[in-house]
CSV table of C-alpha atoms in Angstrom, one decimal:
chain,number,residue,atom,x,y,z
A,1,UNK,CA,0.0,0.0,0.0
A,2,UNK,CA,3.0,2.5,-0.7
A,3,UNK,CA,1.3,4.9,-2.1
A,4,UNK,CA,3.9,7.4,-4.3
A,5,UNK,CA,5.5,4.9,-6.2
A,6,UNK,CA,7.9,7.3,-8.2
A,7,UNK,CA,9.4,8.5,-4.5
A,8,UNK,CA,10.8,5.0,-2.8
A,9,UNK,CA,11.1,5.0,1.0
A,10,UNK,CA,15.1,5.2,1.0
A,11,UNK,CA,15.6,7.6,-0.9
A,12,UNK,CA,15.2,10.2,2.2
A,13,UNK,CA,15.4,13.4,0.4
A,14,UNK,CA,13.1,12.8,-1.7
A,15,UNK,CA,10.9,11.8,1.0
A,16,UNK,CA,11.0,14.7,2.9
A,17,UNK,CA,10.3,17.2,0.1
A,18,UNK,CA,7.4,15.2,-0.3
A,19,UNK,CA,6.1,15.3,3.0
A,20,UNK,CA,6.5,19.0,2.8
A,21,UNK,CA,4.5,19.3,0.0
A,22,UNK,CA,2.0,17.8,1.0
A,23,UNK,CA,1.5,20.4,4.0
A,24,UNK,CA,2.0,23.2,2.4
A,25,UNK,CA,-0.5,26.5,3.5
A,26,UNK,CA,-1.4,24.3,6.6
A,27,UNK,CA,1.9,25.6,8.4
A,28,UNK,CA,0.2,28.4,10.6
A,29,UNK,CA,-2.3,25.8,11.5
A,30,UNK,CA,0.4,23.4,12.3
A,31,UNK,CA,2.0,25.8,14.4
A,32,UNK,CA,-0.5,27.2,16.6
A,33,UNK,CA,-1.5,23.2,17.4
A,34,UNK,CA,2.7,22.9,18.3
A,35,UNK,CA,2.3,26.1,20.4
A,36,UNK,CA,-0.7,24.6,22.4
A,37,UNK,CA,0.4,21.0,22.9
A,38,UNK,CA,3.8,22.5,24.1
A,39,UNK,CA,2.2,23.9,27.0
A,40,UNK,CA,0.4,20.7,27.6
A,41,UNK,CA,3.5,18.7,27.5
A,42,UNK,CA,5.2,20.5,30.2
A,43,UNK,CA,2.2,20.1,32.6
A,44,UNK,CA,2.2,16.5,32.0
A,45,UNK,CA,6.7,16.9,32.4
A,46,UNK,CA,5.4,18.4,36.0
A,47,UNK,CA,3.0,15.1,36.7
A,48,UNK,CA,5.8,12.9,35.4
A,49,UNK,CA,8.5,14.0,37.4
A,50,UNK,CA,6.4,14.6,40.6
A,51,UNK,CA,5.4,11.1,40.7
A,52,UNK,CA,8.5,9.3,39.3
A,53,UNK,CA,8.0,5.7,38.4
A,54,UNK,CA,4.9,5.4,40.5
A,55,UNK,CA,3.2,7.1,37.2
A,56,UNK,CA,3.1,3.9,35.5
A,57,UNK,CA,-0.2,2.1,35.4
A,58,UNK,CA,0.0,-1.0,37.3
A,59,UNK,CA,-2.1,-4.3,38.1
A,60,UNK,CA,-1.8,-7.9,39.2
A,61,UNK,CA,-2.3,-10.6,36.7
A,62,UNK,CA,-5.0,-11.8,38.6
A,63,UNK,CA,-6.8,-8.5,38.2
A,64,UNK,CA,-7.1,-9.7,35.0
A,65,UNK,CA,-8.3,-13.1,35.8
A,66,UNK,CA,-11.2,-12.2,37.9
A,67,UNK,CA,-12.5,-9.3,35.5
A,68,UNK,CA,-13.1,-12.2,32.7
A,69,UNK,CA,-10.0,-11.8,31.1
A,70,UNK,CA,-10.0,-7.8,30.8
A,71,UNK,CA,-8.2,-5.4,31.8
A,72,UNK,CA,-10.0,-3.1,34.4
A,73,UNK,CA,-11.8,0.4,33.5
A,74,UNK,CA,-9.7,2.3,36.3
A,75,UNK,CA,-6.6,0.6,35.2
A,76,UNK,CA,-7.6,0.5,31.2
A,77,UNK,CA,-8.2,4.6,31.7
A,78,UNK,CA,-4.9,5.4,33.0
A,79,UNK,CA,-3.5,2.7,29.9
A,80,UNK,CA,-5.2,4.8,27.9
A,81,UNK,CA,-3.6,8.6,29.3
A,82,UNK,CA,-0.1,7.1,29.7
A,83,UNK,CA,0.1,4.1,26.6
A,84,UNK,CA,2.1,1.5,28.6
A,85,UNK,CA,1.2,-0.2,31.9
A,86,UNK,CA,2.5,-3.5,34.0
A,87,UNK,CA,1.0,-6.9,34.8
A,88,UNK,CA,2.9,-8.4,37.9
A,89,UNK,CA,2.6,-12.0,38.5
A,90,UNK,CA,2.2,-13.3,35.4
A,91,UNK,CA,4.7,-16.4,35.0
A,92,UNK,CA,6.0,-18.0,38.1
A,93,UNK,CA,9.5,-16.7,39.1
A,94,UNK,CA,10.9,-20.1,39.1
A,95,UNK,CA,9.9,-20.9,35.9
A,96,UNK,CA,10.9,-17.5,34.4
A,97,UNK,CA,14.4,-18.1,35.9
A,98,UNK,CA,14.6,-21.6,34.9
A,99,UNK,CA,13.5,-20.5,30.6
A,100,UNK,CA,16.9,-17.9,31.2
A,101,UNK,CA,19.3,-20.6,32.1
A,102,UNK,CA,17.9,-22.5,29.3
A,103,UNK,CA,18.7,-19.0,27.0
A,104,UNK,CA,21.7,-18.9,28.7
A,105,UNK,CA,23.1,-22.3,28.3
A,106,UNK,CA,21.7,-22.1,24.3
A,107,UNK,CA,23.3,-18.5,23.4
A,108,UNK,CA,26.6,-19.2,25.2
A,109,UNK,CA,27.5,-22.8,24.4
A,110,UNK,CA,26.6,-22.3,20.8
A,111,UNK,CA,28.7,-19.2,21.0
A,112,UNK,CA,31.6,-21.0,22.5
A,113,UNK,CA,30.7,-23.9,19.9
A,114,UNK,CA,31.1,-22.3,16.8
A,115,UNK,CA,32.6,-19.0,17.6
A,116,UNK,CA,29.8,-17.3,16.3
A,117,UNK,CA,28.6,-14.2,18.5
A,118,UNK,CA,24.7,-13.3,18.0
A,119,UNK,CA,23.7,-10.4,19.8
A,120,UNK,CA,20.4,-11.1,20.6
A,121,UNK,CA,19.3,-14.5,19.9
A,122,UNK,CA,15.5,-15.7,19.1
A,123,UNK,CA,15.3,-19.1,19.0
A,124,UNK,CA,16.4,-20.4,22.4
A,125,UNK,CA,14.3,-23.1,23.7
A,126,UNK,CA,13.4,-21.2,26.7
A,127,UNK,CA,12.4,-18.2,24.4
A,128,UNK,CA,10.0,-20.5,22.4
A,129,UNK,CA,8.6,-21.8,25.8
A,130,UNK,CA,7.9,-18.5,27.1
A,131,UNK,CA,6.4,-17.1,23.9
A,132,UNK,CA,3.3,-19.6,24.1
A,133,UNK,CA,3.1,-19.8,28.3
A,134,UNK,CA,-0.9,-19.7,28.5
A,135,UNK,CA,-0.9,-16.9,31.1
A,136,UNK,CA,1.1,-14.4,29.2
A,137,UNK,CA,-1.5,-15.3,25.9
A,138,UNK,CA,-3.9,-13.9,27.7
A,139,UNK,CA,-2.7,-11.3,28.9
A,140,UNK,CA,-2.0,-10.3,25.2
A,141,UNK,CA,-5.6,-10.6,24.3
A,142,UNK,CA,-6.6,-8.3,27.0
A,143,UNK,CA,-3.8,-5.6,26.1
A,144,UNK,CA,-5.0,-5.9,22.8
A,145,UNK,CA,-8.7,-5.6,23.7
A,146,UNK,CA,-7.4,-1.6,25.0
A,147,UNK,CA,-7.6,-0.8,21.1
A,148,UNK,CA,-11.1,-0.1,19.8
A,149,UNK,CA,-12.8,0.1,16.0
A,150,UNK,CA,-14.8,2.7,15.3
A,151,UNK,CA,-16.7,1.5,12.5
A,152,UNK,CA,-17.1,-2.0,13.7
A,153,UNK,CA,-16.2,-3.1,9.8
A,154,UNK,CA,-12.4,-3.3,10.4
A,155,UNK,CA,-10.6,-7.1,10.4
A,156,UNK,CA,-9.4,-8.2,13.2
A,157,UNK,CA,-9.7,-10.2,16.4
A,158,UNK,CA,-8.1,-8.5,19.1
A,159,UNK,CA,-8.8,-11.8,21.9
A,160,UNK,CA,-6.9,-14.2,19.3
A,161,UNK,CA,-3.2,-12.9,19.4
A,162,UNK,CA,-0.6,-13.9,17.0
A,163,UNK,CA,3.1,-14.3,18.0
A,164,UNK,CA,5.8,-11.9,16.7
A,165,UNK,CA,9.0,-13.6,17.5
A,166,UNK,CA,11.9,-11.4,19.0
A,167,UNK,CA,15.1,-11.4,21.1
A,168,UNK,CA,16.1,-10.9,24.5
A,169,UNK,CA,18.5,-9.0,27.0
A,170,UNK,CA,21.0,-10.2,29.1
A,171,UNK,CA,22.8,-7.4,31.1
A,172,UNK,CA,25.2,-8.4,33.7
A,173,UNK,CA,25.3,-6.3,36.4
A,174,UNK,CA,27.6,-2.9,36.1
A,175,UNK,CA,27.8,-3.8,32.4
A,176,UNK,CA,27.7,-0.5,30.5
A,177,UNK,CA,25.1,-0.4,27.8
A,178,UNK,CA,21.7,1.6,27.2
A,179,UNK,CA,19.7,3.0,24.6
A,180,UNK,CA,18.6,6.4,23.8
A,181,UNK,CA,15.0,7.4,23.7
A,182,UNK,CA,13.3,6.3,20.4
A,183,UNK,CA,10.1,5.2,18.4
A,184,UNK,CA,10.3,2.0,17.0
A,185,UNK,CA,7.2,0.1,13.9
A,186,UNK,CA,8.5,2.5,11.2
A,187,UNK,CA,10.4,5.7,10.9
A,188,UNK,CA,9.7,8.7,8.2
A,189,UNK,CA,7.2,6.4,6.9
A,190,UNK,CA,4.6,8.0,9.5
A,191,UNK,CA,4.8,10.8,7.7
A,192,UNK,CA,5.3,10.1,4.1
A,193,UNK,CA,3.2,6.8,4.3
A,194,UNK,CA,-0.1,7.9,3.2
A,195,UNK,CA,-2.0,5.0,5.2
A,196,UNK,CA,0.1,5.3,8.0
A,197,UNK,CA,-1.1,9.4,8.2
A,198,UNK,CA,-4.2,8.3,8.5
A,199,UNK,CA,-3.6,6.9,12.2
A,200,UNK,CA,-3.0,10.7,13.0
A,201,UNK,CA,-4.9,12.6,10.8
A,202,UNK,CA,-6.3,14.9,13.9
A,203,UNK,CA,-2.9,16.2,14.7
A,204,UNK,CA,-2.1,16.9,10.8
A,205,UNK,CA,-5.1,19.1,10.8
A,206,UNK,CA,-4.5,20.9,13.9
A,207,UNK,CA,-6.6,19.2,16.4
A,208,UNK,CA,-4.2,17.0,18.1
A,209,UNK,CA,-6.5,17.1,21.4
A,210,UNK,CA,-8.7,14.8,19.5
A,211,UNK,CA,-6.3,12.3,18.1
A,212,UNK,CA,-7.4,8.4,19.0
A,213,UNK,CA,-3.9,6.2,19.6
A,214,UNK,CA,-5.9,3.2,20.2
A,215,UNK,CA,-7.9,3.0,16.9
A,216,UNK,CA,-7.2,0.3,14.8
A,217,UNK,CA,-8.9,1.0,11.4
A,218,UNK,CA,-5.6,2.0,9.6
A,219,UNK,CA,-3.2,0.2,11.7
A,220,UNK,CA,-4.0,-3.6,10.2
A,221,UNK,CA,-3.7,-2.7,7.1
A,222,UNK,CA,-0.4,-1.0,7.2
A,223,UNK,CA,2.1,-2.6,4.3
A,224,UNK,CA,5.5,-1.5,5.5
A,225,UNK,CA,8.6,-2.3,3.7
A,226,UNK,CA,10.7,-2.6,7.3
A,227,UNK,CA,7.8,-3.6,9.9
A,228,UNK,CA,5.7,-6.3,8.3
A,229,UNK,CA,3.4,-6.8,11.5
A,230,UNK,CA,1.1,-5.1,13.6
A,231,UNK,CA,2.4,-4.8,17.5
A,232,UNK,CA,-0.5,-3.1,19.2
A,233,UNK,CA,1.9,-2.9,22.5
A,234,UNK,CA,5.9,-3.8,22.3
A,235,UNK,CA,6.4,-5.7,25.3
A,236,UNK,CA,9.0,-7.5,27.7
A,237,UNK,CA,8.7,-10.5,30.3
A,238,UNK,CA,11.3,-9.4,33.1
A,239,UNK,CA,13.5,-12.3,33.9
A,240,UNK,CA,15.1,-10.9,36.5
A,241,UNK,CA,14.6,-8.0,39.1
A,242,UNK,CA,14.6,-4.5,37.3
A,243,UNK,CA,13.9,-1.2,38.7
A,244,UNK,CA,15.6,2.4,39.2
A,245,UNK,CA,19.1,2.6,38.0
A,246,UNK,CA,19.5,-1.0,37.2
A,247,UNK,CA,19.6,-0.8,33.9
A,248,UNK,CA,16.0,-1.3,32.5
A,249,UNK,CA,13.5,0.5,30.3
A,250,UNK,CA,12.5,4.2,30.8
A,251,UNK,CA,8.9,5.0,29.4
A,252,UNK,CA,7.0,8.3,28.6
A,253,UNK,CA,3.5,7.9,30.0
A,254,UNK,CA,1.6,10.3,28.2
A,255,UNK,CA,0.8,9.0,24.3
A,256,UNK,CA,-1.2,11.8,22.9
A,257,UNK,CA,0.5,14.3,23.6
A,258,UNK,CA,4.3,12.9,22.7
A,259,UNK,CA,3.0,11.3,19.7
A,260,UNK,CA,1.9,15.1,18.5
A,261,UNK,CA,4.8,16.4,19.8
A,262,UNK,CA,7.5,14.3,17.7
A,263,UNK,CA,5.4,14.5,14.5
A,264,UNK,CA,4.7,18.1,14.7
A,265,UNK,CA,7.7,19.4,15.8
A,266,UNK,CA,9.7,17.7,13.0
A,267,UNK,CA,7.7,19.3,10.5
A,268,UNK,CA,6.9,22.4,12.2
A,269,UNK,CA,10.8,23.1,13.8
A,270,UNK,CA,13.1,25.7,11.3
A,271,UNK,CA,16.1,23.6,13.0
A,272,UNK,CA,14.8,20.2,11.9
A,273,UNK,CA,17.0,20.0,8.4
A,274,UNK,CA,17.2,17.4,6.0
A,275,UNK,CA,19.8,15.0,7.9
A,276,UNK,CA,17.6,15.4,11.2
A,277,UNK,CA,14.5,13.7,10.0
A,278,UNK,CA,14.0,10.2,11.0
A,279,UNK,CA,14.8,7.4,8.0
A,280,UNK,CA,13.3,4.1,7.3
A,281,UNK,CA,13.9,2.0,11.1
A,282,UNK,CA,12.2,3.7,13.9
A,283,UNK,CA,12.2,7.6,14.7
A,284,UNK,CA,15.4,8.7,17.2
A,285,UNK,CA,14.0,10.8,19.9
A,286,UNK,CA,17.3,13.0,20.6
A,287,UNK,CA,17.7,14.7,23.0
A,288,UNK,CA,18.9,17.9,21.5
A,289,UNK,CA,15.8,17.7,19.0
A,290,UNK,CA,13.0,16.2,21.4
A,291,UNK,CA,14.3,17.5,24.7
A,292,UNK,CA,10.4,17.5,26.2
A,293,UNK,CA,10.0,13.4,25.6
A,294,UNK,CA,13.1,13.0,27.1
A,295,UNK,CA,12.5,15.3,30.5
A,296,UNK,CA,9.0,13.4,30.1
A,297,UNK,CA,10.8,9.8,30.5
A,298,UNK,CA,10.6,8.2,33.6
A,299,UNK,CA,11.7,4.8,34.9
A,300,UNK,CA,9.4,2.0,35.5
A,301,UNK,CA,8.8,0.7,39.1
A,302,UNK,CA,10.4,-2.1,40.6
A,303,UNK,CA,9.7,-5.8,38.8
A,304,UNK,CA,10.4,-9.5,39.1
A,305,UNK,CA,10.9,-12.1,37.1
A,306,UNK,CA,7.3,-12.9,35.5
A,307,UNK,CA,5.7,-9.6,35.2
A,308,UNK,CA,4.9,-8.1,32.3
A,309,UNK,CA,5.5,-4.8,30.6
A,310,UNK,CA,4.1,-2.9,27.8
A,311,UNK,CA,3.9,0.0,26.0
A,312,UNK,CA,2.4,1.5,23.0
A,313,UNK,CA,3.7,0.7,19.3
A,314,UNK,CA,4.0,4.9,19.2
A,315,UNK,CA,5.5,5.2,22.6
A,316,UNK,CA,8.9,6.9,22.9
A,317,UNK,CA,11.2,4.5,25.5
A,318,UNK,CA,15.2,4.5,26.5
A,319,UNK,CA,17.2,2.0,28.3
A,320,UNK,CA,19.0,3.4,31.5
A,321,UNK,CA,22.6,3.8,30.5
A,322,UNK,CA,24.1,2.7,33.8
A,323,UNK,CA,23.4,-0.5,35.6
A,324,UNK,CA,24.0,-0.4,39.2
A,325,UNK,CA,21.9,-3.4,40.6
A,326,UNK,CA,23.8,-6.5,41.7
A,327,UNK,CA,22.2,-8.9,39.5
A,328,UNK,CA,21.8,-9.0,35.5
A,329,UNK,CA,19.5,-7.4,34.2
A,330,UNK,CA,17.5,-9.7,31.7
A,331,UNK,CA,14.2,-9.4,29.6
A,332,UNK,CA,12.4,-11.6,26.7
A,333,UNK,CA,10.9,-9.2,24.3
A,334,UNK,CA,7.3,-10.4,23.7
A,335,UNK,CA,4.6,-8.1,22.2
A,336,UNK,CA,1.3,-8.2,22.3
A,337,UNK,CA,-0.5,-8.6,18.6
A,338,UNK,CA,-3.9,-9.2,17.2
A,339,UNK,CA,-5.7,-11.5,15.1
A,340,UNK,CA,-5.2,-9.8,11.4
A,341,UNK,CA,-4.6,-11.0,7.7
A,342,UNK,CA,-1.9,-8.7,7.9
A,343,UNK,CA,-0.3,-10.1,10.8
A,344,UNK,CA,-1.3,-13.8,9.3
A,345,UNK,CA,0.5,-12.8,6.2
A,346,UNK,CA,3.8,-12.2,8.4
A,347,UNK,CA,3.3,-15.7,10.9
A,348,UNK,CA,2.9,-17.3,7.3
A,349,UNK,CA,6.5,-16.0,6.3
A,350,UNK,CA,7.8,-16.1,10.1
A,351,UNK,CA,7.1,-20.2,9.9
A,352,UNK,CA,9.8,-20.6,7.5
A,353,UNK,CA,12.4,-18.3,9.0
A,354,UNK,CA,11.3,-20.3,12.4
A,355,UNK,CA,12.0,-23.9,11.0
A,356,UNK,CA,15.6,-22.4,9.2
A,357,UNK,CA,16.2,-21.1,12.9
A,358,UNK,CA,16.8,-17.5,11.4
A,359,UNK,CA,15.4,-14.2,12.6
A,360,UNK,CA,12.5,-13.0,11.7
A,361,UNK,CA,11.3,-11.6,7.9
A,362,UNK,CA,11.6,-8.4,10.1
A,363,UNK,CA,14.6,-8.8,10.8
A,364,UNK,CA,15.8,-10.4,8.0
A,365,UNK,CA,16.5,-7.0,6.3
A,366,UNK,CA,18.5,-5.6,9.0
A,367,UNK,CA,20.7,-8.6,9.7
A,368,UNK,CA,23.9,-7.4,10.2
A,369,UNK,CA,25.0,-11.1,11.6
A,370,UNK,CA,24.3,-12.9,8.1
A,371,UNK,CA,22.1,-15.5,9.6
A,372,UNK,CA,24.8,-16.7,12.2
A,373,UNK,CA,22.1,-18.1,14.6
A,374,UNK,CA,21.3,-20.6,11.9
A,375,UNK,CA,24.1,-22.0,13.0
A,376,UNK,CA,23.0,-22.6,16.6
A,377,UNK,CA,21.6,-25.8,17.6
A,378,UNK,CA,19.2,-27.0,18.6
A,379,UNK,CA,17.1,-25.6,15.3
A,380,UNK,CA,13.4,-25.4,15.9
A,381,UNK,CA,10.5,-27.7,15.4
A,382,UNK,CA,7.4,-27.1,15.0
A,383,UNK,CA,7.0,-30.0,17.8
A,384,UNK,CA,8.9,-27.9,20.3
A,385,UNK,CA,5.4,-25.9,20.3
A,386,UNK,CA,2.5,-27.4,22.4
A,387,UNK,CA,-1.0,-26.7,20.5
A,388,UNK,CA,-1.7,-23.1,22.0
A,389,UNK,CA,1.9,-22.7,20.4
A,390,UNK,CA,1.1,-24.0,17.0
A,391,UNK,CA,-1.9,-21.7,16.5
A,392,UNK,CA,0.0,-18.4,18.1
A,393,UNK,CA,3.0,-19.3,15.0
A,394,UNK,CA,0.6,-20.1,12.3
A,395,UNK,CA,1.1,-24.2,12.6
A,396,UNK,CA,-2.1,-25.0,13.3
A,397,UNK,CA,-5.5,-23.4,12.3
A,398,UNK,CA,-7.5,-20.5,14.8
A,399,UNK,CA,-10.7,-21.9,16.1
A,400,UNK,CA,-13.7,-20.2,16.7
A,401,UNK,CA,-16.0,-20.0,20.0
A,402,UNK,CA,-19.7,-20.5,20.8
A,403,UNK,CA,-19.5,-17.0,21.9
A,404,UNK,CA,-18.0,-15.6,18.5
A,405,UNK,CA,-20.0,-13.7,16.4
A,406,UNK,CA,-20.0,-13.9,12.1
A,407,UNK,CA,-17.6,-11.4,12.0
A,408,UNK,CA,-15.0,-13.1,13.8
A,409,UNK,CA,-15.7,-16.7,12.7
A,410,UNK,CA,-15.2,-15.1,8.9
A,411,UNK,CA,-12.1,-13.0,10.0
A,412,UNK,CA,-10.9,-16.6,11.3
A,413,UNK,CA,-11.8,-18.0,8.4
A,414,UNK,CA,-10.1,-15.3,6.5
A,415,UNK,CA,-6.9,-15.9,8.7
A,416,UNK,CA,-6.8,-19.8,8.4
A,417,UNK,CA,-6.6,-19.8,4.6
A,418,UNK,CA,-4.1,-17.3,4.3
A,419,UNK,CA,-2.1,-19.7,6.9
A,420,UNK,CA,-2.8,-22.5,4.0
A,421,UNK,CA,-5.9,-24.3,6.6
């Protein structure tokens, strides 16, 4: 669904200048918005800051469990405000710590085996176990149950989740390391994509108070050339104790408004020039250029092995620099994502990758290791999935409910034959 064919993604100048035009005589209008929302963003900086990492949204897993598998309005209100909250108690500790010795003992023998060093692998055996553990699957459907359709017409299923695989972090403790503050799913193609502008057409038309981040008409349909699949909320199961300056994720908890402000203030900004603009993977948030996200970021409370956190595919997020805990500091990257052709397109491609024991097709493109964990053993198997896992990674066909209506059953349907059931 690229829509100016004559003006490819890389080529970032011409991009830009076609961004621009398409905003031309709407720059007052853009302004005024930027002028407002600033104001706004530095109430919410004074919010932030005042509470610290107690500003997070947070709730027990078994919140969840006794609320029929939803989350909770109070909770799901303040999800809503911020775009990222935590589930604690998800996965037992024991069993968390024992799926990290089995990454462990898979990414460092095979490292010491073949002398082949993969920075983050994806297709450890304790990886593949966490991924379809039945607790964390439903806490995906209820994350993804926070984003809404409008018109009610729009395909997909937000309580059948399907599984993006991803890596993992393991951070020994003092080790040096850290990432600045960015946006990942997609870069200047927010901007130039003309699907994509869709999912913030409020704040291109000045109205940025009335933008939706949780409406999912456009986002399921979004053909990118660098993020194939639909994450409704990027997502991490701690395996290990995380907190304040221990080297874990910082998060800025208000999604409207930091959302407007990095898409109007790069277009609106005199001192945003050419070679400032984000390219093709994932928008950098620096500090120097976005100074308000990054005053706005705050460190997440205090976590154990099991819980879950998660954030919104437009949130802007760091990793703490320093690590100052006495223990590693270790995460598996799970995300939470619905029931979409789009995203059964993707599990249809991710099978083969899976069985080859490669990355992803996301990260196929960005591979800067050449397919070195192919040579990791053991490879996967499609019997290393238990049936919950087979269906999550496109294996085995989505069944439908007694309490699913037409729409779903035919968006299952739908889903199942582009899986080849």
């Amino acid at each position: 669904m690229v829509v100016h064919q004559n003006v490819p993604i890389w080529d970032q100048k011409a991009a830009i200048a076609d961004v621009k035009n398409t905003f031309v005589g709407k720059e007052d209008a853009l302004k005024q918005s930027y002028d407002r929302l600033v104001q706004e963003l530095l109430k919410k900086k004074g919010e932030i800051q005042a509470a610290g990492p107690a500003y997070i949204p947070t709730c027990n897993y078994q919140d969840i469990v006794s609320n029929n598998g939803k989350i909770p309005d109070d909770l799901a209100k303040r999800v809503h405000e911020t775009g990222c909250f935590i589930i604690k108690g998800v996965i037992d500790p024991e069993e968390v710590l024992a799926r990290k010795k089995e990454i462990q003992e898979y990414w460092y023998g095979n490292e010491e085996r073949t002398g082949n060093k993969v920075r983050a692998v994806q297709n450890a055996p304790g990886l593949i176990k966490l991924r379809q553990q039945p607790d964390l699957v439903k806490c995906m459907a209820a994350a993804n149950s926070l984003w809404h359709d409008p018109s009610g017409e729009t395909e997909w299923v937000a309580d059948k989740p399907m599984m993006y695989i991803d890596g993992c972090r393991i951070r020994l403790a003092g080790q040096p390391g850290g990432m600045p503050a960015h946006v990942d799913s997609g870069g200047i193609d927010r901007w130039h994509h003309q699907a994509y502008r869709k999912c913030y057409q409020k704040i291109w038309q000045g109205k940025w108070e009335e933008h939706d981040a949780w409406d999912v008409t456009e986002r399921v349909n979004l053909h990118l050339q660098c993020n194939k699949l639909f994450r409704a909320f990027q997502g991490w199961v701690a395996m290990s104790e995380a907190g304040v300056d221990k080297g874990t994720i910082r998060l800025c908890p208000a999604i409207k408004e930091q959302t407007a402000y990095y898409l109007l203030k790069t277009l609106v900004d005199p001192e945003m020039t050419e070679k400032k603009w984000p390219q093709v993977h994932g928008i950098p948030l620096r500090e120097d250029l976005y100074p308000l996200i990054n005053e706005c970021l705050v460190t997440i409370p205090d976590v154990q092995p099991g819980d879950y956190v998660l954030w919104h595919c437009d949130l802007g997020h760091s990793v703490e620099y320093t690590h100052n805990g006495d223990k590693d500091s270790s995460v598996a990257y799970i995300p939470a994502s619905p029931m979409c052709p789009l995203n059964a397109s993707y599990l249809a491609e991710q099978r083969t990758t899976y069985l080859e024991g490669a990355k992803g097709p996301d990260f196929q493109i960005r591979d800067h290791e050449k397919g070195l964990e192919t040579t990791y053993e053991p490879i996967p198997k499609e019997d290393d999935l238990s049936d919950l896992g087979k269906q999550l990674m496109g294996f085995a066909p989505y069944t439908v409910g007694p309490n699913d209506d037409e729409k779903t059953k035919n968006i299952v349907q739908k889903c199942n034959q582009i899986l080849g059931f």
